[in-house]
Amino acid sequence: MTLGQNMGYFPISDDALKLIMIGLAFFWVGCLGGYFITHFKGENKRGRNYNIELDYKYLDLPMYIAAFLSLVASTILYSLALLRLGVSAFGTEKVAEVVGSGPLAHVRLMGYPAIMYFSLRFLNRRKFKYIFIVLLLLLSYFGSTVKYHVIMPVLATLFLIALLRPDKLVKVFVTCIVLVSIIFFVNYGWFFISASQTLTFANLQWIARHMIDYVVGGPIALGIFLDSLPEGLEDFSFSSILFPILPDAITSLFAEKPQIAWFVNINENGGVNNTGTLFWSLYFFLGWGGVVLWSIIVGSFTSWLFFFVKKKKNFVRVALLSHIMAILLLAFFGNYVNLWTPWEWAFWIVITPVIADILHGIRPPRSIEDNALIDGEVMNTFIEKR
């Protein structure tokens, strides 16, 4: 009997393991494809040494503005939620509905890249103001009661530091584990306090158990979801699946879907889960063709992006890669790819240099050298303007 079964968790089914392993195998095939493409084109050549200091003064102004606007939008939205719903509603999904709707909800998401940026700033400069901004932004996302709104930026920051400051990785990794655990306890602790005005030891035990459920529940629920399908998991065949990948995915997309229970028990203690990893969503809606096609495409793109960032490294590119890696890691727990928020966060990361160009056009930098990005693109822009 495994450790999980001793704790009362149901075993991961063979079908679930089969689906996950095949999906990961084709993701690896895609990564190999991206690797060979970049080597064939010569894009794997190491770029010049990266100095994050060259990014700092260039990005400081847009990051401060993004953090300020995000916090102002969050303050307004939470104030509206307080007026409409009252204090007792905080910690419930009703608050998330108010905070996550309307134009201000999009402005609120602007602060995402600033979390990664000022975390890196803090590691390099050790100024309290940087970590203070990070904590304020995380707190503003935490209040929506949507856990991944805080977990995803924490994971993305961890990947960012692993790529830019590997010497700090162990310390930051431990900090992230502690921070995510605190997020869980505070999130659900506030819910219990709002509901009953008390927080008992039994409540804390439930929160700890639920945190474990969140980590291990995806693969377990995947097996239960597959068993609930009328035909179960279809046999995977290279001859019947691999070659007509796209037609198979299109056919599966428009096929009638069976009715299944989306909340299932994952242990003997009544723990429930409604996420069966990203591979469940791919298989349920797109069949084996979708699993194979998605895994190859995303693997190739991630591999290409890694080598592109390796050659032309700057904060924005590394932040985008770190964000995508965070999405893929969370895919092991549930499907975050089809949610709008992660991709809007990616948009704010990508648009940051454009905003910086506009701001520096209004207020020219003090010197070209202090404000140039490492790959020379912004340096050339400034030279042309002069």
Coordinates of C-alpha atoms in Angstrom, one line a residue:
M1 CA 0.0 0.0 0.0
T2 CA 1.4 3.4 -1.0
L3 CA 1.7 6.4 1.3
G4 CA -1.3 8.1 -0.4
Q5 CA -3.5 5.1 0.2
N6 CA -2.4 5.0 3.8
M7 CA -3.6 8.6 4.0
G8 CA -7.0 7.5 2.6
Y9 CA -6.5 8.6 -1.1
F10 CA -7.7 6.5 -3.9
P11 CA -5.0 5.1 -6.2
I12 CA -4.2 6.7 -9.6
S13 CA -5.7 4.5 -12.2
D14 CA -3.7 2.8 -15.0
D15 CA -5.7 4.7 -17.6
A16 CA -4.9 8.0 -15.9
L17 CA -1.2 7.2 -15.9
K18 CA -1.4 6.1 -19.5
L19 CA -2.9 9.3 -20.6
I20 CA -0.5 11.5 -18.7
M21 CA 2.6 9.5 -19.8
I22 CA 1.6 9.6 -23.5
G23 CA 0.8 13.3 -23.3
L24 CA 4.2 14.0 -21.6
A25 CA 6.0 11.8 -24.2
F26 CA 4.6 13.8 -27.1
F27 CA 5.4 17.1 -25.2
W28 CA 9.0 15.8 -25.0
V29 CA 8.9 15.0 -28.7
G30 CA 7.8 18.6 -29.4
C31 CA 10.6 19.9 -27.2
L32 CA 13.1 17.8 -29.2
G33 CA 11.6 19.3 -32.4
G34 CA 12.0 22.8 -31.1
Y35 CA 15.6 22.0 -30.0
F36 CA 16.6 20.7 -33.5
I37 CA 14.9 23.6 -35.2
T38 CA 16.8 26.2 -33.2
H39 CA 20.1 24.3 -33.7
F40 CA 19.5 24.0 -37.4
K41 CA 18.9 27.8 -37.7
G42 CA 21.8 28.5 -35.4
E43 CA 19.5 30.2 -32.8
N44 CA 21.1 28.2 -30.0
K45 CA 24.2 30.2 -30.0
R46 CA 24.8 31.8 -26.6
G47 CA 24.1 35.5 -26.5
R48 CA 26.3 38.1 -24.8
N49 CA 26.4 38.1 -21.0
Y50 CA 23.2 39.5 -19.5
N51 CA 23.3 42.3 -16.9
I52 CA 19.9 42.9 -15.4
E53 CA 21.1 46.3 -14.3
L54 CA 20.7 47.5 -17.9
D55 CA 17.0 46.7 -17.8
Y56 CA 16.3 48.3 -14.5
K57 CA 16.1 52.0 -15.2
Y58 CA 14.4 51.3 -18.5
L59 CA 11.6 49.3 -16.9
D60 CA 11.4 51.0 -13.6
L61 CA 8.9 53.7 -14.7
P62 CA 6.3 51.4 -16.4
M63 CA 6.5 48.9 -13.6
Y64 CA 5.9 51.5 -10.9
I65 CA 2.9 52.8 -13.0
A66 CA 1.5 49.3 -13.6
A67 CA 1.8 48.5 -9.9
F68 CA 0.1 51.7 -8.9
L69 CA -2.8 51.4 -11.4
S70 CA -3.3 47.7 -10.4
L71 CA -3.5 48.6 -6.7
V72 CA -5.8 51.5 -7.3
A73 CA -8.1 49.3 -9.4
S74 CA -8.1 46.6 -6.7
T75 CA -8.9 49.2 -4.0
I76 CA -11.9 50.5 -5.9
L77 CA -13.2 47.0 -6.7
Y78 CA -12.8 45.7 -3.2
S79 CA -14.6 48.8 -1.9
L80 CA -17.5 48.2 -4.3
A81 CA -17.6 44.6 -3.1
L82 CA -17.7 45.8 0.5
L83 CA -20.5 48.2 -0.1
R84 CA -22.6 45.7 -2.1
L85 CA -22.0 42.5 -0.2
G86 CA -20.8 43.4 3.3
V87 CA -17.8 42.1 5.3
S88 CA -19.3 38.7 5.7
A89 CA -19.1 38.0 2.0
F90 CA -15.3 38.3 1.9
G91 CA -13.7 34.9 1.5
T92 CA -16.6 33.7 -0.8
E93 CA -16.9 33.5 -4.6
K94 CA -19.3 36.5 -4.6
V95 CA -16.3 38.8 -4.0
A96 CA -14.5 37.2 -7.0
E97 CA -17.5 38.0 -9.2
V98 CA -17.3 41.7 -8.3
V99 CA -13.6 42.0 -8.4
G100 CA -13.3 40.0 -11.7
S101 CA -15.8 41.9 -13.8
G102 CA -15.7 45.2 -15.6
P103 CA -12.9 47.4 -17.1
L104 CA -11.2 47.9 -13.8
A105 CA -10.7 44.1 -13.5
H106 CA -8.4 44.3 -16.5
V107 CA -6.5 47.2 -15.1
R108 CA -6.0 45.2 -11.9
L109 CA -4.2 42.5 -13.9
M110 CA -1.5 45.0 -15.0
G111 CA 0.4 44.4 -11.8
Y112 CA 1.3 40.8 -12.7
P113 CA 4.7 41.5 -14.3
A114 CA 5.5 44.0 -11.6
I115 CA 5.4 41.1 -9.0
M116 CA 8.2 39.3 -10.9
Y117 CA 10.1 42.5 -11.6
F118 CA 10.2 43.9 -8.1
S119 CA 11.0 40.5 -6.6
L120 CA 14.1 40.4 -8.8
R121 CA 14.8 44.0 -7.8
F122 CA 14.7 43.0 -4.1
L123 CA 17.2 40.2 -4.6
N124 CA 19.6 42.5 -6.3
R125 CA 19.2 45.7 -4.1
R126 CA 17.7 44.5 -0.8
K127 CA 15.4 47.5 -0.5
F128 CA 12.3 47.0 1.5
K129 CA 10.2 49.1 -0.8
Y130 CA 10.5 46.4 -3.5
I131 CA 9.2 43.5 -1.4
F132 CA 6.5 45.8 0.0
I133 CA 5.2 46.4 -3.5
V134 CA 5.3 42.7 -4.2
L135 CA 3.3 41.8 -1.0
L136 CA 0.8 44.5 -1.7
L137 CA 0.2 43.2 -5.2
L138 CA -0.1 39.6 -4.0
L139 CA -2.5 40.7 -1.3
S140 CA -4.6 42.4 -3.9
Y141 CA -4.8 39.3 -6.0
F142 CA -5.3 37.1 -2.9
G143 CA -8.5 38.9 -1.9
S144 CA -10.4 37.6 -4.9
T145 CA -10.4 34.1 -3.3
V146 CA -9.1 32.6 -6.6
K147 CA -6.0 30.6 -5.5
Y148 CA -4.2 30.5 -8.8
H149 CA -4.3 34.3 -9.0
V150 CA -1.6 34.2 -6.3
I151 CA 0.0 30.8 -6.9
M152 CA 0.7 31.4 -10.6
P153 CA 2.7 34.7 -10.1
V154 CA 4.6 33.0 -7.2
L155 CA 5.6 30.1 -9.4
A156 CA 6.5 32.4 -12.3
T157 CA 8.7 34.4 -10.0
L158 CA 10.4 31.2 -8.9
F159 CA 11.1 30.2 -12.5
L160 CA 12.3 33.8 -13.3
I161 CA 14.8 33.6 -10.5
A162 CA 15.9 30.2 -11.5
L163 CA 16.8 31.6 -14.9
L164 CA 18.3 34.9 -13.9
R165 CA 19.6 34.3 -10.3
P166 CA 20.1 30.6 -9.9
D167 CA 22.4 31.3 -6.8
K168 CA 19.2 32.4 -5.0
L169 CA 17.1 29.5 -6.2
V170 CA 17.1 27.3 -3.0
K171 CA 16.2 30.2 -0.7
V172 CA 13.5 31.5 -3.0
F173 CA 12.1 27.9 -3.5
V174 CA 11.7 27.5 0.3
T175 CA 10.1 31.0 0.5
C176 CA 7.6 30.1 -2.3
I177 CA 6.6 26.9 -0.5
V178 CA 6.0 28.8 2.7
L179 CA 4.2 31.6 0.9
V180 CA 1.8 29.3 -1.0
S181 CA 1.1 27.4 2.2
I182 CA 0.3 30.7 4.0
I183 CA -2.0 31.7 1.1
F184 CA -4.0 28.5 1.5
F185 CA -4.4 28.9 5.2
V186 CA -5.2 32.6 5.1
N187 CA -7.6 32.1 2.2
Y188 CA -9.7 29.4 3.9
G189 CA -9.1 30.7 7.4
W190 CA -10.8 33.9 6.4
F191 CA -13.7 31.9 5.0
F192 CA -14.2 30.1 8.3
I193 CA -13.9 33.3 10.3
S194 CA -16.5 35.0 8.0
A195 CA -18.9 32.1 8.2
S196 CA -18.7 31.3 11.9
Q197 CA -16.6 34.0 13.5
T198 CA -14.2 31.4 14.8
L199 CA -11.2 29.4 13.6
T200 CA -10.8 26.1 15.4
F201 CA -8.0 23.5 15.3
A202 CA -10.3 21.2 13.3
N203 CA -10.7 24.0 10.7
L204 CA -6.9 24.2 10.4
Q205 CA -6.7 20.4 10.0
W206 CA -9.3 20.7 7.2
I207 CA -7.3 23.4 5.5
A208 CA -4.1 21.4 5.6
R209 CA -5.9 18.3 4.2
H210 CA -7.5 20.4 1.5
M211 CA -4.1 21.8 0.5
I212 CA -2.9 18.2 0.0
D213 CA -6.1 17.4 -1.9
Y214 CA -5.3 20.3 -4.3
V215 CA -1.8 19.0 -5.0
V216 CA -2.6 15.3 -5.5
G217 CA -6.2 15.5 -6.6
G218 CA -5.7 16.1 -10.4
P219 CA -4.3 12.7 -11.4
I220 CA -6.7 10.8 -9.0
A221 CA -9.7 12.7 -10.4
L222 CA -8.5 12.1 -14.0
G223 CA -8.8 8.3 -13.5
I224 CA -12.3 8.7 -12.0
F225 CA -13.3 10.9 -14.9
L226 CA -12.0 8.4 -17.5
D227 CA -13.9 5.6 -15.8
S228 CA -17.1 7.6 -15.9
L229 CA -17.0 7.8 -19.7
P230 CA -19.2 5.2 -21.5
E231 CA -16.3 3.8 -23.5
G232 CA -13.6 4.6 -20.9
L233 CA -10.2 5.5 -22.3
E234 CA -9.9 4.5 -25.9
D235 CA -6.9 2.5 -27.0
F236 CA -4.1 4.5 -28.3
S237 CA -2.8 3.4 -31.7
F238 CA 0.0 5.1 -33.7
S239 CA -1.5 3.9 -37.0
S240 CA -5.0 5.2 -36.2
I241 CA -4.2 8.3 -34.1
L242 CA -0.8 9.7 -34.9
F243 CA -1.2 10.3 -38.6
P244 CA -4.8 11.8 -38.8
I245 CA -4.1 13.9 -35.7
L246 CA -5.9 17.1 -36.8
P247 CA -9.0 15.3 -38.3
D248 CA -9.3 13.3 -35.1
A249 CA -9.2 16.5 -33.0
I250 CA -11.7 18.3 -35.1
T251 CA -14.1 15.3 -35.1
S252 CA -13.8 15.0 -31.3
L253 CA -14.5 18.7 -30.8
F254 CA -17.9 18.5 -32.5
A255 CA -18.9 15.1 -31.2
E256 CA -21.6 14.9 -28.5
K257 CA -20.1 14.8 -25.0
P258 CA -21.4 12.4 -22.3
Q259 CA -22.8 13.8 -19.1
I260 CA -20.5 13.2 -16.2
A261 CA -20.1 14.4 -12.6
W262 CA -17.5 17.2 -12.4
F263 CA -17.0 16.9 -8.7
V264 CA -15.7 13.6 -7.6
N265 CA -14.4 12.1 -4.3
I266 CA -10.6 11.5 -4.3
N267 CA -10.2 10.0 -0.9
E268 CA -12.1 8.2 1.8
N269 CA -12.4 11.3 3.9
G270 CA -14.8 13.1 1.6
G271 CA -12.2 15.2 -0.3
V272 CA -13.5 16.3 -3.6
N273 CA -11.9 17.6 -6.8
N274 CA -13.2 19.0 -10.1
T275 CA -9.9 19.1 -12.0
G276 CA -8.5 16.2 -13.9
T277 CA -5.3 17.8 -15.2
L278 CA -5.0 19.6 -18.5
F279 CA -4.8 16.2 -20.3
W280 CA -8.4 15.4 -19.2
S281 CA -9.7 18.6 -20.8
L282 CA -7.7 17.8 -24.0
Y283 CA -8.9 14.2 -24.2
F284 CA -12.5 15.0 -23.3
F285 CA -13.0 17.7 -25.9
L286 CA -10.4 16.7 -28.6
G287 CA -9.7 13.0 -28.1
W288 CA -6.3 11.4 -28.6
G289 CA -5.6 13.6 -31.6
G290 CA -6.0 16.8 -29.4
V291 CA -3.7 15.3 -26.8
V292 CA -1.0 14.5 -29.3
L293 CA -1.3 17.7 -31.3
W294 CA -1.4 20.0 -28.3
S295 CA 1.6 18.3 -26.6
I296 CA 3.8 18.5 -29.8
I297 CA 2.9 22.2 -30.5
V298 CA 3.3 23.4 -27.0
G299 CA 6.5 21.4 -26.5
S300 CA 8.0 22.8 -29.7
F301 CA 7.0 26.4 -28.8
T302 CA 8.3 26.2 -25.3
S303 CA 11.6 24.7 -26.4
W304 CA 12.0 27.3 -29.1
L305 CA 11.2 30.1 -26.7
F306 CA 13.8 28.8 -24.2
F307 CA 16.6 28.9 -26.8
F308 CA 15.4 32.3 -28.1
V309 CA 15.5 33.7 -24.6
K310 CA 18.9 32.1 -24.0
K311 CA 20.3 33.9 -27.1
K312 CA 18.5 37.3 -26.6
K313 CA 18.0 37.5 -22.9
N314 CA 16.2 40.4 -21.2
F315 CA 13.7 40.7 -18.4
V316 CA 10.6 40.7 -20.5
R317 CA 11.5 37.6 -22.5
V318 CA 12.6 35.7 -19.4
A319 CA 9.4 36.8 -17.6
L320 CA 7.2 35.5 -20.5
L321 CA 9.0 32.2 -20.5
S322 CA 8.7 31.9 -16.7
H323 CA 4.9 32.7 -17.0
I324 CA 4.4 29.9 -19.6
M325 CA 6.4 27.5 -17.5
A326 CA 4.1 28.3 -14.5
I327 CA 1.0 27.7 -16.6
L328 CA 2.4 24.3 -17.7
L329 CA 3.3 23.3 -14.2
L330 CA -0.2 24.1 -13.0
A331 CA -1.6 22.1 -15.9
F332 CA -0.7 19.1 -13.8
F333 CA -3.3 20.1 -11.3
G334 CA -6.0 21.5 -13.6
N335 CA -6.7 23.2 -16.9
Y336 CA -5.6 26.8 -16.8
V337 CA -4.9 27.1 -20.5
N338 CA -8.5 27.9 -21.4
L339 CA -8.8 30.7 -18.8
W340 CA -8.6 34.3 -19.9
T341 CA -6.6 35.7 -17.0
P342 CA -3.3 33.9 -17.6
W343 CA -3.2 35.0 -21.2
E344 CA -4.1 38.6 -20.2
W345 CA -1.2 38.5 -17.8
A346 CA 1.0 37.3 -20.7
F347 CA -0.2 40.3 -22.7
W348 CA 0.8 42.7 -20.0
I349 CA 4.3 41.1 -19.9
V350 CA 4.7 41.5 -23.7
I351 CA 3.3 45.0 -23.8
T352 CA 5.7 46.3 -21.1
P353 CA 8.5 47.3 -23.6
V354 CA 6.0 49.2 -25.7
I355 CA 4.8 51.1 -22.7
A356 CA 8.4 51.8 -21.8
D357 CA 9.1 53.2 -25.2
I358 CA 6.1 55.5 -25.0
L359 CA 7.0 56.7 -21.6
H360 CA 10.6 57.3 -22.5
G361 CA 9.5 59.1 -25.6
I362 CA 7.6 61.5 -23.3
R363 CA 10.3 61.7 -20.7
P364 CA 13.7 60.9 -22.3
P365 CA 16.1 58.8 -20.2
R366 CA 19.1 60.4 -18.6
S367 CA 21.5 58.4 -20.6
I368 CA 21.3 55.8 -23.3
E369 CA 23.6 53.4 -21.5
D370 CA 21.5 53.4 -18.3
N371 CA 18.3 52.6 -20.1
A372 CA 19.2 50.2 -22.9
L373 CA 18.0 46.6 -23.0
I374 CA 20.8 44.0 -23.3
D375 CA 20.1 42.9 -26.9
G376 CA 20.7 46.4 -28.3
E377 CA 17.3 46.9 -29.8
V378 CA 16.4 49.8 -27.6
M379 CA 19.9 51.1 -27.8
N380 CA 19.5 51.3 -31.6
T381 CA 16.1 53.0 -31.2
F382 CA 17.5 55.7 -29.0
I383 CA 20.5 56.3 -31.4
E384 CA 18.1 56.6 -34.4
K385 CA 16.0 59.1 -32.5
R386 CA 19.0 61.2 -31.7

